[in-house]
């Protein structure tokens, strides 16, 4: 299931590889958009959590459908070019001017958010970005195909269906990892290889990654600073991972309720806590709410509390969705669009739901559906906590 969330990642989840501080620099990005309306714009962003920082924006010329913008930046690394809210493409900002054409406005009668692949015309760094973007595009198409296969197949029960679907998503992720390993091994002659490096699980690919980093850092001062920054980030990430192990104290943070009152996980010590990170725009989050309501009704008088924390960038969006959903438990909001809690709790996709035991320790994490009820029941019973295990599936469990 881990790879399913990778492809449903918050926009956030278009990785911004932090780099080194340099003097203010800029590149030019230009191109053509096939279908537009009178308000069409092309923008370049970088993300921190769900908060996006606008680097540059320009309207599309209404006559010839072209655009051009100068993009200033003080860090080399990955950024996102967005076309009118319909298409995104990840690019590498360093020293290459780029030419990027888009299809633009979706003209279909029934609009489905599945935009076509976008190609970048640039230099060596962005040639690799084209390969990485194409892999992401094909992986997303495969995820859709696997979902359709699972939806149409006949299963003995719903659990078999869920298990097979997750196994297909994991296969998709493993296939993507194989391509990232290829990129890391063969493109260590350019800084944008850091995007592929950052998408690979480090512990499983340590030897390959370190070999690539050693080759890269020897090439230039800028490459060495990128590598140094990455290694520092890895050390920090390892510390954060340790803090999120089952049995560790739930990392402290603060959120505000609708009246501005501060809440934090430690306020619920002495009770089992279901901690739910969500957002108004997240369909799977809102689809999980009826299940949460059922579990809440069953356990609210048995020493269990619920806290839903919105990572909406805008408070109004949160309050509107909260009023629509009418969740009868405590609600909170973090004002930074989730950047801090996503880093602290090490998640990139939502809903992200944890069960915290009476002592304030992480009992179970990233649970959904019946997993939540099971975790709550076992935490109340004092059963020893454990990390979730991966399950395998026999292909004989389904028929078409």
mmCIF file of C-alpha atoms in Angstrom, residues 41-219:
data_model
loop_
_atom_site.group_PDB
_atom_site.id
_atom_site.type_symbol
_atom_site.label_atom_id
_atom_site.label_comp_id
_atom_site.label_asym_id
_atom_site.label_seq_id
_atom_site.Cartn_x
_atom_site.Cartn_y
_atom_site.Cartn_z
ATOM 1 C CA UNK A 41 -1.787 31.576 -16.616
ATOM 2 C CA UNK A 42 1.387 29.529 -16.275
ATOM 3 C CA UNK A 43 3.103 29.558 -12.877
ATOM 4 C CA UNK A 44 6.247 28.090 -11.305
ATOM 5 C CA UNK A 45 6.060 26.884 -7.706
ATOM 6 C CA UNK A 46 7.975 25.199 -4.968
ATOM 7 C CA UNK A 47 6.205 23.394 -2.147
ATOM 8 C CA UNK A 48 6.635 23.188 1.603
ATOM 9 C CA UNK A 49 4.053 20.774 2.947
ATOM 10 C CA UNK A 50 0.823 21.799 1.239
ATOM 11 C CA UNK A 51 1.928 25.446 1.061
ATOM 12 C CA UNK A 52 3.237 26.441 -2.341
ATOM 13 C CA UNK A 53 5.585 29.350 -2.936
ATOM 14 C CA UNK A 54 5.062 31.145 -6.219
ATOM 15 C CA UNK A 55 8.367 31.894 -7.964
ATOM 16 C CA UNK A 56 6.916 33.374 -11.155
ATOM 17 C CA UNK A 57 3.655 33.630 -13.079
ATOM 18 C CA UNK A 58 2.632 34.927 -16.506
ATOM 19 C CA UNK A 59 -0.570 35.035 -18.574
ATOM 20 C CA UNK A 60 -0.852 33.113 -21.827
ATOM 21 C CA UNK A 61 -1.037 35.371 -24.882
ATOM 22 C CA UNK A 62 -4.615 35.310 -26.133
ATOM 23 C CA UNK A 63 -3.575 35.668 -29.783
ATOM 24 C CA UNK A 64 -0.859 33.075 -30.339
ATOM 25 C CA UNK A 65 -1.255 31.041 -27.126
ATOM 26 C CA UNK A 66 2.395 31.500 -26.113
ATOM 27 C CA UNK A 67 3.804 32.356 -22.699
ATOM 28 C CA UNK A 68 7.176 33.392 -21.350
ATOM 29 C CA UNK A 69 8.314 34.005 -17.799
ATOM 30 C CA UNK A 70 11.537 34.726 -15.975
ATOM 31 C CA UNK A 71 11.919 32.491 -12.928
ATOM 32 C CA UNK A 72 14.076 33.843 -10.082
ATOM 33 C CA UNK A 73 15.425 31.418 -7.462
ATOM 34 C CA UNK A 74 18.090 31.288 -4.780
ATOM 35 C CA UNK A 75 18.337 27.489 -4.553
ATOM 36 C CA UNK A 76 19.004 25.047 -7.349
ATOM 37 C CA UNK A 77 16.724 22.051 -7.385
ATOM 38 C CA UNK A 78 13.299 20.825 -8.428
ATOM 39 C CA UNK A 79 10.281 23.046 -9.057
ATOM 40 C CA UNK A 80 6.810 22.606 -10.555
ATOM 41 C CA UNK A 81 5.470 24.367 -13.641
ATOM 42 C CA UNK A 82 1.668 24.547 -13.549
ATOM 43 C CA UNK A 83 -0.479 25.291 -16.593
ATOM 44 C CA UNK A 84 -3.815 26.843 -15.700
ATOM 45 C CA UNK A 85 -4.473 24.332 -12.939
ATOM 46 C CA UNK A 86 -4.783 21.519 -15.513
ATOM 47 C CA UNK A 87 -1.255 20.206 -15.925
ATOM 48 C CA UNK A 88 1.937 20.080 -13.864
ATOM 49 C CA UNK A 89 5.481 19.164 -14.793
ATOM 50 C CA UNK A 90 8.559 18.901 -12.558
ATOM 51 C CA UNK A 91 11.619 20.771 -13.812
ATOM 52 C CA UNK A 92 15.178 21.321 -12.603
ATOM 53 C CA UNK A 93 16.117 24.938 -11.904
ATOM 54 C CA UNK A 94 19.815 25.659 -12.329
ATOM 55 C CA UNK A 95 21.313 27.037 -15.538
ATOM 56 C CA UNK A 96 19.079 25.792 -18.384
ATOM 57 C CA UNK A 97 16.418 27.872 -20.101
ATOM 58 C CA UNK A 98 13.393 25.692 -20.843
ATOM 59 C CA UNK A 99 10.752 25.368 -23.533
ATOM 60 C CA UNK A 100 7.601 23.546 -22.350
ATOM 61 C CA UNK A 101 4.388 23.141 -24.362
ATOM 62 C CA UNK A 102 1.093 22.172 -22.731
ATOM 63 C CA UNK A 103 -2.245 20.918 -23.971
ATOM 64 C CA UNK A 104 -3.904 23.255 -21.487
ATOM 65 C CA UNK A 105 -7.636 23.417 -20.825
ATOM 66 C CA UNK A 106 -9.503 20.115 -20.667
ATOM 67 C CA UNK A 107 -12.011 20.286 -23.531
ATOM 68 C CA UNK A 108 -13.662 16.923 -22.892
ATOM 69 C CA UNK A 109 -17.390 16.830 -22.157
ATOM 70 C CA UNK A 110 -16.694 14.721 -19.067
ATOM 71 C CA UNK A 111 -13.580 16.002 -17.343
ATOM 72 C CA UNK A 112 -11.327 13.490 -15.587
ATOM 73 C CA UNK A 113 -8.172 14.635 -13.838
ATOM 74 C CA UNK A 114 -5.716 12.534 -15.855
ATOM 75 C CA UNK A 115 -3.564 14.985 -17.845
ATOM 76 C CA UNK A 116 -1.194 13.889 -20.625
ATOM 77 C CA UNK A 117 2.576 13.643 -20.320
ATOM 78 C CA UNK A 118 4.462 16.938 -20.675
ATOM 79 C CA UNK A 119 7.884 17.085 -22.356
ATOM 80 C CA UNK A 120 10.619 19.577 -21.431
ATOM 81 C CA UNK A 121 13.028 20.933 -24.029
ATOM 82 C CA UNK A 122 16.142 21.977 -22.142
ATOM 83 C CA UNK A 123 19.623 20.783 -21.281
ATOM 84 C CA UNK A 124 21.125 17.696 -19.670
ATOM 85 C CA UNK A 125 19.554 18.161 -16.246
ATOM 86 C CA UNK A 126 16.076 18.407 -17.688
ATOM 87 C CA UNK A 127 16.630 15.502 -20.075
ATOM 88 C CA UNK A 128 16.779 13.380 -16.946
ATOM 89 C CA UNK A 129 13.711 15.171 -15.559
ATOM 90 C CA UNK A 130 11.857 14.046 -18.710
ATOM 91 C CA UNK A 131 12.697 10.427 -17.886
ATOM 92 C CA UNK A 132 11.661 10.849 -14.256
ATOM 93 C CA UNK A 133 8.425 12.596 -15.235
ATOM 94 C CA UNK A 134 7.601 9.902 -17.781
ATOM 95 C CA UNK A 135 8.117 7.218 -15.147
ATOM 96 C CA UNK A 136 5.767 9.061 -12.777
ATOM 97 C CA UNK A 137 3.220 9.434 -15.569
ATOM 98 C CA UNK A 138 3.320 5.749 -16.525
ATOM 99 C CA UNK A 139 3.216 4.651 -12.884
ATOM 100 C CA UNK A 140 0.073 6.708 -12.376
ATOM 101 C CA UNK A 141 -1.506 5.205 -15.503
ATOM 102 C CA UNK A 142 -0.653 1.726 -14.204
ATOM 103 C CA UNK A 143 -2.231 2.531 -10.856
ATOM 104 C CA UNK A 144 -5.445 3.495 -12.640
ATOM 105 C CA UNK A 145 -5.345 0.282 -14.673
ATOM 106 C CA UNK A 146 -4.767 -1.869 -11.576
ATOM 107 C CA UNK A 147 -7.667 -0.144 -9.824
ATOM 108 C CA UNK A 148 -9.954 -0.901 -12.764
ATOM 109 C CA UNK A 149 -8.858 -4.554 -12.828
ATOM 110 C CA UNK A 150 -9.522 -4.872 -9.118
ATOM 111 C CA UNK A 151 -12.893 -3.117 -9.409
ATOM 112 C CA UNK A 152 -14.092 -5.450 -12.188
ATOM 113 C CA UNK A 153 -12.750 -8.677 -10.674
ATOM 114 C CA UNK A 154 -14.862 -11.018 -8.542
ATOM 115 C CA UNK A 155 -13.526 -11.825 -5.077
ATOM 116 C CA UNK A 156 -14.397 -14.224 -2.310
ATOM 117 C CA UNK A 157 -14.624 -11.266 0.066
ATOM 118 C CA UNK A 158 -13.720 -7.615 0.394
ATOM 119 C CA UNK A 159 -10.495 -8.364 2.291
ATOM 120 C CA UNK A 160 -9.142 -10.405 -0.635
ATOM 121 C CA UNK A 161 -9.979 -7.513 -2.948
ATOM 122 C CA UNK A 162 -8.175 -5.018 -0.737
ATOM 123 C CA UNK A 163 -5.142 -7.266 -0.337
ATOM 124 C CA UNK A 164 -4.783 -7.864 -4.067
ATOM 125 C CA UNK A 165 -5.203 -4.178 -4.873
ATOM 126 C CA UNK A 166 -2.497 -3.241 -2.377
ATOM 127 C CA UNK A 167 -0.210 -5.958 -3.788
ATOM 128 C CA UNK A 168 -0.648 -4.532 -7.297
ATOM 129 C CA UNK A 169 0.137 -1.030 -6.065
ATOM 130 C CA UNK A 170 3.246 -2.336 -4.302
ATOM 131 C CA UNK A 171 4.342 -4.088 -7.493
ATOM 132 C CA UNK A 172 3.900 -0.786 -9.314
ATOM 133 C CA UNK A 173 6.096 0.906 -6.724
ATOM 134 C CA UNK A 174 8.764 -1.778 -6.907
ATOM 135 C CA UNK A 175 8.840 -1.395 -10.677
ATOM 136 C CA UNK A 176 9.312 2.372 -10.287
ATOM 137 C CA UNK A 177 12.166 1.774 -7.833
ATOM 138 C CA UNK A 178 13.923 -0.364 -10.444
ATOM 139 C CA UNK A 179 13.825 2.567 -12.887
ATOM 140 C CA UNK A 180 15.019 5.029 -10.237
ATOM 141 C CA UNK A 181 17.970 2.723 -9.522
ATOM 142 C CA UNK A 182 18.782 2.774 -13.245
ATOM 143 C CA UNK A 183 18.678 6.589 -13.289
ATOM 144 C CA UNK A 184 20.843 6.841 -10.173
ATOM 145 C CA UNK A 185 23.426 4.434 -11.577
ATOM 146 C CA UNK A 186 23.716 5.959 -15.039
ATOM 147 C CA UNK A 187 23.122 9.704 -14.591
ATOM 148 C CA UNK A 188 25.540 10.680 -11.828
ATOM 149 C CA UNK A 189 27.097 13.203 -14.227
ATOM 150 C CA UNK A 190 24.371 15.803 -13.597
ATOM 151 C CA UNK A 191 22.874 17.459 -10.525
ATOM 152 C CA UNK A 192 19.279 16.499 -11.318
ATOM 153 C CA UNK A 193 20.155 12.895 -10.454
ATOM 154 C CA UNK A 194 19.430 14.043 -6.894
ATOM 155 C CA UNK A 195 15.714 13.880 -7.734
ATOM 156 C CA UNK A 196 16.010 10.157 -8.503
ATOM 157 C CA UNK A 197 18.240 9.644 -5.459
ATOM 158 C CA UNK A 198 15.651 11.286 -3.230
ATOM 159 C CA UNK A 199 12.870 9.040 -4.539
ATOM 160 C CA UNK A 200 14.675 5.813 -3.621
ATOM 161 C CA UNK A 201 14.458 4.202 -0.152
ATOM 162 C CA UNK A 202 17.937 4.921 1.198
ATOM 163 C CA UNK A 203 18.463 1.889 3.440
ATOM 164 C CA UNK A 204 17.536 -0.546 0.660
ATOM 165 C CA UNK A 205 19.806 1.206 -1.863
ATOM 166 C CA UNK A 206 22.581 2.577 0.341
ATOM 167 C CA UNK A 207 25.535 1.189 -1.611
ATOM 168 C CA UNK A 208 24.254 2.450 -4.969
ATOM 169 C CA UNK A 209 23.259 5.850 -3.605
ATOM 170 C CA UNK A 210 26.558 6.433 -1.804
ATOM 171 C CA UNK A 211 28.518 5.420 -4.902
ATOM 172 C CA UNK A 212 26.528 7.925 -6.952
ATOM 173 C CA UNK A 213 26.907 10.674 -4.356
ATOM 174 C CA UNK A 214 30.685 10.161 -4.282
ATOM 175 C CA UNK A 215 30.886 10.525 -8.066
ATOM 176 C CA UNK A 216 28.601 13.546 -8.088
ATOM 177 C CA UNK A 217 30.270 15.521 -5.305
ATOM 178 C CA UNK A 218 33.632 15.309 -7.076
ATOM 179 C CA UNK A 219 32.326 17.144 -10.138
#
